[in-house]
Amino acid sequence: MTDPDPAETLFEKIIAREIPADIVHETATTLAFRDISPQAAVHVLIVPKTRYRNVGELASADPALLAELLTTAHHVAELEGLVDGGYRVVFNTGADAGQTVFHVHAHVLGGEQLGHFGRYETQQAQ
Ligand code: AMP
């Protein structure tokens, strides 16, 4: 997997408040902020404050923190009013999945009927 920025990503800068973000929730170990390029009516990213490059690395190193990240994702879905209608949690992992920021993050998507997901050409046809 290519890691374009092994030292630091922009998410560490958001966590450190060095660059602005629309923060919707914070715990001692996680931060949730709106995606700058939303792919649904509601699109929030949940990140652990400690950096792991992807969800597999996080799961291996600190499964309790992964569980907390998912609990926080559900809490954010509650705060955003998504639970009744439904929502999607996505971890893009590696190049084929289109991961661009190598600080693990859960995408929480909802607030409208979501499209299907899968092959690249399927998405292009919609
Ligand atoms: P991924 O492609 O799964 O690595 O997701 C990275 C996400 O970060 C993309 O959905 C981007 O739109 C989002 N993103 C990039 N820069 C920012 C930023 N400054 N603030 C909030 N979200 C961002």
PDB file of C-alpha atoms and ligand atoms in Angstrom:
ATOM      1  CA  MET A   1       0.000   0.000   0.000  1.00  0.00           C
ATOM      2  CA  THR A   2       1.320   3.451  -0.870  1.00  0.00           C
ATOM      3  CA  ASP A   3       1.538   5.836   2.031  1.00  0.00           C
ATOM      4  CA  PRO A   4       2.081   9.309   0.575  1.00  0.00           C
ATOM      5  CA  ASP A   5       2.691  10.930   3.938  1.00  0.00           C
ATOM      6  CA  PRO A   6       4.222   8.539   6.450  1.00  0.00           C
ATOM      7  CA  ALA A   7       5.024  11.275   8.983  1.00  0.00           C
ATOM      8  CA  GLU A   8       1.750  13.144   9.322  1.00  0.00           C
ATOM      9  CA  THR A   9      -1.630  13.482   7.616  1.00  0.00           C
ATOM     10  CA  LEU A  10      -4.074  16.377   7.539  1.00  0.00           C
ATOM     11  CA  PHE A  11      -6.217  14.576  10.120  1.00  0.00           C
ATOM     12  CA  GLU A  12      -3.486  14.999  12.761  1.00  0.00           C
ATOM     13  CA  LYS A  13      -3.572  18.712  11.915  1.00  0.00           C
ATOM     14  CA  ILE A  14      -7.372  18.782  12.354  1.00  0.00           C
ATOM     15  CA  ILE A  15      -7.048  16.928  15.697  1.00  0.00           C
ATOM     16  CA  ALA A  16      -4.401  19.486  16.794  1.00  0.00           C
ATOM     17  CA  ARG A  17      -6.685  22.350  15.584  1.00  0.00           C
ATOM     18  CA  GLU A  18      -3.937  23.482  13.215  1.00  0.00           C
ATOM     19  CA  ILE A  19      -6.404  23.463  10.319  1.00  0.00           C
ATOM     20  CA  PRO A  20     -10.134  24.115  10.635  1.00  0.00           C
ATOM     21  CA  ALA A  21     -12.881  21.517  10.473  1.00  0.00           C
ATOM     22  CA  ASP A  22     -16.604  21.431  11.202  1.00  0.00           C
ATOM     23  CA  ILE A  23     -16.390  19.343  14.379  1.00  0.00           C
ATOM     24  CA  VAL A  24     -19.623  17.645  15.428  1.00  0.00           C
ATOM     25  CA  HIS A  25     -18.462  15.514  18.385  1.00  0.00           C
ATOM     26  CA  GLU A  26     -15.370  14.853  20.473  1.00  0.00           C
ATOM     27  CA  THR A  27     -14.371  12.318  23.123  1.00  0.00           C
ATOM     28  CA  ALA A  28     -11.079  11.804  24.956  1.00  0.00           C
ATOM     29  CA  THR A  29      -9.937   9.449  22.198  1.00  0.00           C
ATOM     30  CA  THR A  30     -11.960  10.333  19.071  1.00  0.00           C
ATOM     31  CA  LEU A  31     -12.934  13.316  16.932  1.00  0.00           C
ATOM     32  CA  ALA A  32     -15.862  13.556  14.504  1.00  0.00           C
ATOM     33  CA  PHE A  33     -16.036  16.233  11.800  1.00  0.00           C
ATOM     34  CA  ARG A  34     -17.917  16.790   8.547  1.00  0.00           C
ATOM     35  CA  ASP A  35     -16.314  15.585   5.329  1.00  0.00           C
ATOM     36  CA  ILE A  36     -15.186  18.546   3.222  1.00  0.00           C
ATOM     37  CA  SER A  37     -16.592  16.859   0.095  1.00  0.00           C
ATOM     38  CA  PRO A  38     -19.830  15.228   1.279  1.00  0.00           C
ATOM     39  CA  GLN A  39     -21.055  12.171  -0.620  1.00  0.00           C
ATOM     40  CA  ALA A  40     -24.469  12.181   1.088  1.00  0.00           C
ATOM     41  CA  ALA A  41     -26.737  14.680   2.838  1.00  0.00           C
ATOM     42  CA  VAL A  42     -24.871  13.785   6.041  1.00  0.00           C
ATOM     43  CA  HIS A  43     -21.227  12.714   5.751  1.00  0.00           C
ATOM     44  CA  VAL A  44     -19.160  12.716   8.945  1.00  0.00           C
ATOM     45  CA  LEU A  45     -15.682  11.289   9.510  1.00  0.00           C
ATOM     46  CA  ILE A  46     -14.799   9.677  12.854  1.00  0.00           C
ATOM     47  CA  VAL A  47     -11.083   9.407  13.655  1.00  0.00           C
ATOM     48  CA  PRO A  48      -9.148   8.125  16.643  1.00  0.00           C
ATOM     49  CA  LYS A  49      -6.804  10.768  18.033  1.00  0.00           C
ATOM     50  CA  THR A  50      -4.009   8.188  17.940  1.00  0.00           C
ATOM     51  CA  ARG A  51      -2.879   7.507  14.399  1.00  0.00           C
ATOM     52  CA  TYR A  52      -3.206   4.070  12.818  1.00  0.00           C
ATOM     53  CA  ARG A  53      -2.931   3.943   9.043  1.00  0.00           C
ATOM     54  CA  ASN A  54      -6.028   1.835   8.399  1.00  0.00           C
ATOM     55  CA  VAL A  55      -8.740  -0.188  10.132  1.00  0.00           C
ATOM     56  CA  GLY A  56      -6.743  -3.414   9.991  1.00  0.00           C
ATOM     57  CA  GLU A  57      -3.812  -1.810  11.760  1.00  0.00           C
ATOM     58  CA  LEU A  58      -6.162  -0.352  14.378  1.00  0.00           C
ATOM     59  CA  ALA A  59      -7.974  -3.679  14.884  1.00  0.00           C
ATOM     60  CA  SER A  60      -4.685  -5.486  15.464  1.00  0.00           C
ATOM     61  CA  ALA A  61      -3.142  -2.883  17.733  1.00  0.00           C
ATOM     62  CA  ASP A  62      -6.098  -1.666  19.812  1.00  0.00           C
ATOM     63  CA  PRO A  63      -9.431  -3.491  19.354  1.00  0.00           C
ATOM     64  CA  ALA A  64     -10.967  -1.584  22.264  1.00  0.00           C
ATOM     65  CA  LEU A  65     -10.294   1.695  20.443  1.00  0.00           C
ATOM     66  CA  LEU A  66     -11.872   0.286  17.267  1.00  0.00           C
ATOM     67  CA  ALA A  67     -14.962  -0.641  19.291  1.00  0.00           C
ATOM     68  CA  GLU A  68     -15.032   2.884  20.703  1.00  0.00           C
ATOM     69  CA  LEU A  69     -14.731   4.334  17.197  1.00  0.00           C
ATOM     70  CA  LEU A  70     -17.794   2.340  16.111  1.00  0.00           C
ATOM     71  CA  THR A  71     -19.730   3.260  19.245  1.00  0.00           C
ATOM     72  CA  THR A  72     -18.915   6.893  18.505  1.00  0.00           C
ATOM     73  CA  ALA A  73     -20.029   6.453  14.887  1.00  0.00           C
ATOM     74  CA  HIS A  74     -23.408   5.235  16.103  1.00  0.00           C
ATOM     75  CA  HIS A  75     -23.633   8.099  18.594  1.00  0.00           C
ATOM     76  CA  VAL A  76     -22.904  10.596  15.804  1.00  0.00           C
ATOM     77  CA  ALA A  77     -25.628   8.921  13.718  1.00  0.00           C
ATOM     78  CA  GLU A  78     -28.002   9.514  16.647  1.00  0.00           C
ATOM     79  CA  LEU A  79     -26.909  13.166  16.942  1.00  0.00           C
ATOM     80  CA  GLU A  80     -27.436  13.642  13.190  1.00  0.00           C
ATOM     81  CA  GLY A  81     -30.887  12.018  13.273  1.00  0.00           C
ATOM     82  CA  LEU A  82     -29.865   9.088  11.052  1.00  0.00           C
ATOM     83  CA  VAL A  83     -30.826   6.077  13.152  1.00  0.00           C
ATOM     84  CA  ASP A  84     -34.478   5.754  12.115  1.00  0.00           C
ATOM     85  CA  GLY A  85     -33.792   6.156   8.401  1.00  0.00           C
ATOM     86  CA  GLY A  86     -30.559   4.185   8.448  1.00  0.00           C
ATOM     87  CA  TYR A  87     -26.946   4.979   7.729  1.00  0.00           C
ATOM     88  CA  ARG A  88     -23.743   3.442   6.375  1.00  0.00           C
ATOM     89  CA  VAL A  89     -20.309   3.135   8.005  1.00  0.00           C
ATOM     90  CA  VAL A  90     -17.376   2.751   5.589  1.00  0.00           C
ATOM     91  CA  PHE A  91     -13.657   2.199   6.141  1.00  0.00           C
ATOM     92  CA  ASN A  92     -11.801   2.615   2.849  1.00  0.00           C
ATOM     93  CA  THR A  93      -8.633   0.546   3.167  1.00  0.00           C
ATOM     94  CA  GLY A  94      -5.868   0.800   0.609  1.00  0.00           C
ATOM     95  CA  ALA A  95      -5.638   1.889  -3.000  1.00  0.00           C
ATOM     96  CA  ASP A  96      -8.372  -0.271  -4.576  1.00  0.00           C
ATOM     97  CA  ALA A  97     -10.878   1.097  -2.057  1.00  0.00           C
ATOM     98  CA  GLY A  98      -9.769   4.664  -2.744  1.00  0.00           C
ATOM     99  CA  GLN A  99      -8.203   5.445   0.635  1.00  0.00           C
ATOM    100  CA  THR A 100      -6.546   8.853   0.350  1.00  0.00           C
ATOM    101  CA  VAL A 101      -5.828   9.784   3.978  1.00  0.00           C
ATOM    102  CA  PHE A 102      -3.700   7.258   5.848  1.00  0.00           C
ATOM    103  CA  HIS A 103      -5.068   7.965   9.307  1.00  0.00           C
ATOM    104  CA  VAL A 104      -7.888   5.479   9.910  1.00  0.00           C
ATOM    105  CA  HIS A 105     -11.347   7.049   9.669  1.00  0.00           C
ATOM    106  CA  ALA A 106     -14.924   5.799   9.591  1.00  0.00           C
ATOM    107  CA  HIS A 107     -17.189   7.521   7.082  1.00  0.00           C
ATOM    108  CA  VAL A 108     -20.762   7.861   8.425  1.00  0.00           C
ATOM    109  CA  LEU A 109     -23.152   8.470   5.527  1.00  0.00           C
ATOM    110  CA  GLY A 110     -26.888   9.024   5.567  1.00  0.00           C
ATOM    111  CA  GLY A 111     -29.724  11.521   5.578  1.00  0.00           C
ATOM    112  CA  GLU A 112     -31.047  10.309   2.220  1.00  0.00           C
ATOM    113  CA  GLN A 113     -31.457   7.063   0.239  1.00  0.00           C
ATOM    114  CA  LEU A 114     -27.910   5.871  -0.471  1.00  0.00           C
ATOM    115  CA  GLY A 115     -26.779   4.332  -3.743  1.00  0.00           C
ATOM    116  CA  HIS A 116     -25.451   0.819  -4.044  1.00  0.00           C
ATOM    117  CA  PHE A 117     -21.700   0.277  -3.814  1.00  0.00           C
ATOM    118  CA  GLY A 118     -19.137  -1.977  -5.406  1.00  0.00           C
ATOM    119  CA  ARG A 119     -17.401  -1.888  -8.744  1.00  0.00           C
ATOM    120  CA  TYR A 120     -16.051   1.365 -10.131  1.00  0.00           C
ATOM    121  CA  GLU A 121     -18.097   1.210 -13.382  1.00  0.00           C
ATOM    122  CA  THR A 122     -21.293   0.609 -11.376  1.00  0.00           C
ATOM    123  CA  GLN A 123     -20.743   3.906  -9.590  1.00  0.00           C
ATOM    124  CA  GLN A 124     -19.946   5.721 -12.860  1.00  0.00           C
ATOM    125  CA  ALA A 125     -23.223   4.535 -14.452  1.00  0.00           C
ATOM    126  CA  GLN A 126     -25.406   6.074 -11.735  1.00  0.00           C
TER     127      GLN A 126
HETATM  128  P1  AMP B   1     -10.688   8.299   2.144  1.00  0.00           P
HETATM  129  O1  AMP B   1     -10.725   8.565   0.663  1.00  0.00           O
HETATM  130  O2  AMP B   1     -11.509   7.131   2.589  1.00  0.00           O
HETATM  131  O3  AMP B   1      -9.244   8.230   2.637  1.00  0.00           O
HETATM  132  O4  AMP B   1     -11.384   9.534   2.828  1.00  0.00           O
HETATM  133  C1  AMP B   1     -10.753  10.751   3.050  1.00  0.00           C
HETATM  134  C2  AMP B   1     -11.830  11.780   3.162  1.00  0.00           C
HETATM  135  O5  AMP B   1     -11.293  12.957   3.726  1.00  0.00           O
HETATM  136  C3  AMP B   1     -12.455  12.175   1.819  1.00  0.00           C
HETATM  137  O6  AMP B   1     -13.833  11.838   1.827  1.00  0.00           O
HETATM  138  C4  AMP B   1     -12.226  13.688   1.751  1.00  0.00           C
HETATM  139  O7  AMP B   1     -13.307  14.384   1.178  1.00  0.00           O
HETATM  140  C5  AMP B   1     -12.017  14.034   3.206  1.00  0.00           C
HETATM  141  N1  AMP B   1     -11.254  15.251   3.462  1.00  0.00           N
HETATM  142  C6  AMP B   1     -10.134  15.653   2.822  1.00  0.00           C
HETATM  143  N2  AMP B   1      -9.696  16.812   3.359  1.00  0.00           N
HETATM  144  C7  AMP B   1     -10.575  17.143   4.341  1.00  0.00           C
HETATM  145  C8  AMP B   1     -10.665  18.241   5.250  1.00  0.00           C
HETATM  146  N3  AMP B   1      -9.774  19.245   5.290  1.00  0.00           N
HETATM  147  N4  AMP B   1     -11.710  18.268   6.127  1.00  0.00           N
HETATM  148  C9  AMP B   1     -12.632  17.275   6.110  1.00  0.00           C
HETATM  149  N5  AMP B   1     -12.584  16.211   5.284  1.00  0.00           N
HETATM  150  C10 AMP B   1     -11.573  16.151   4.403  1.00  0.00           C
END
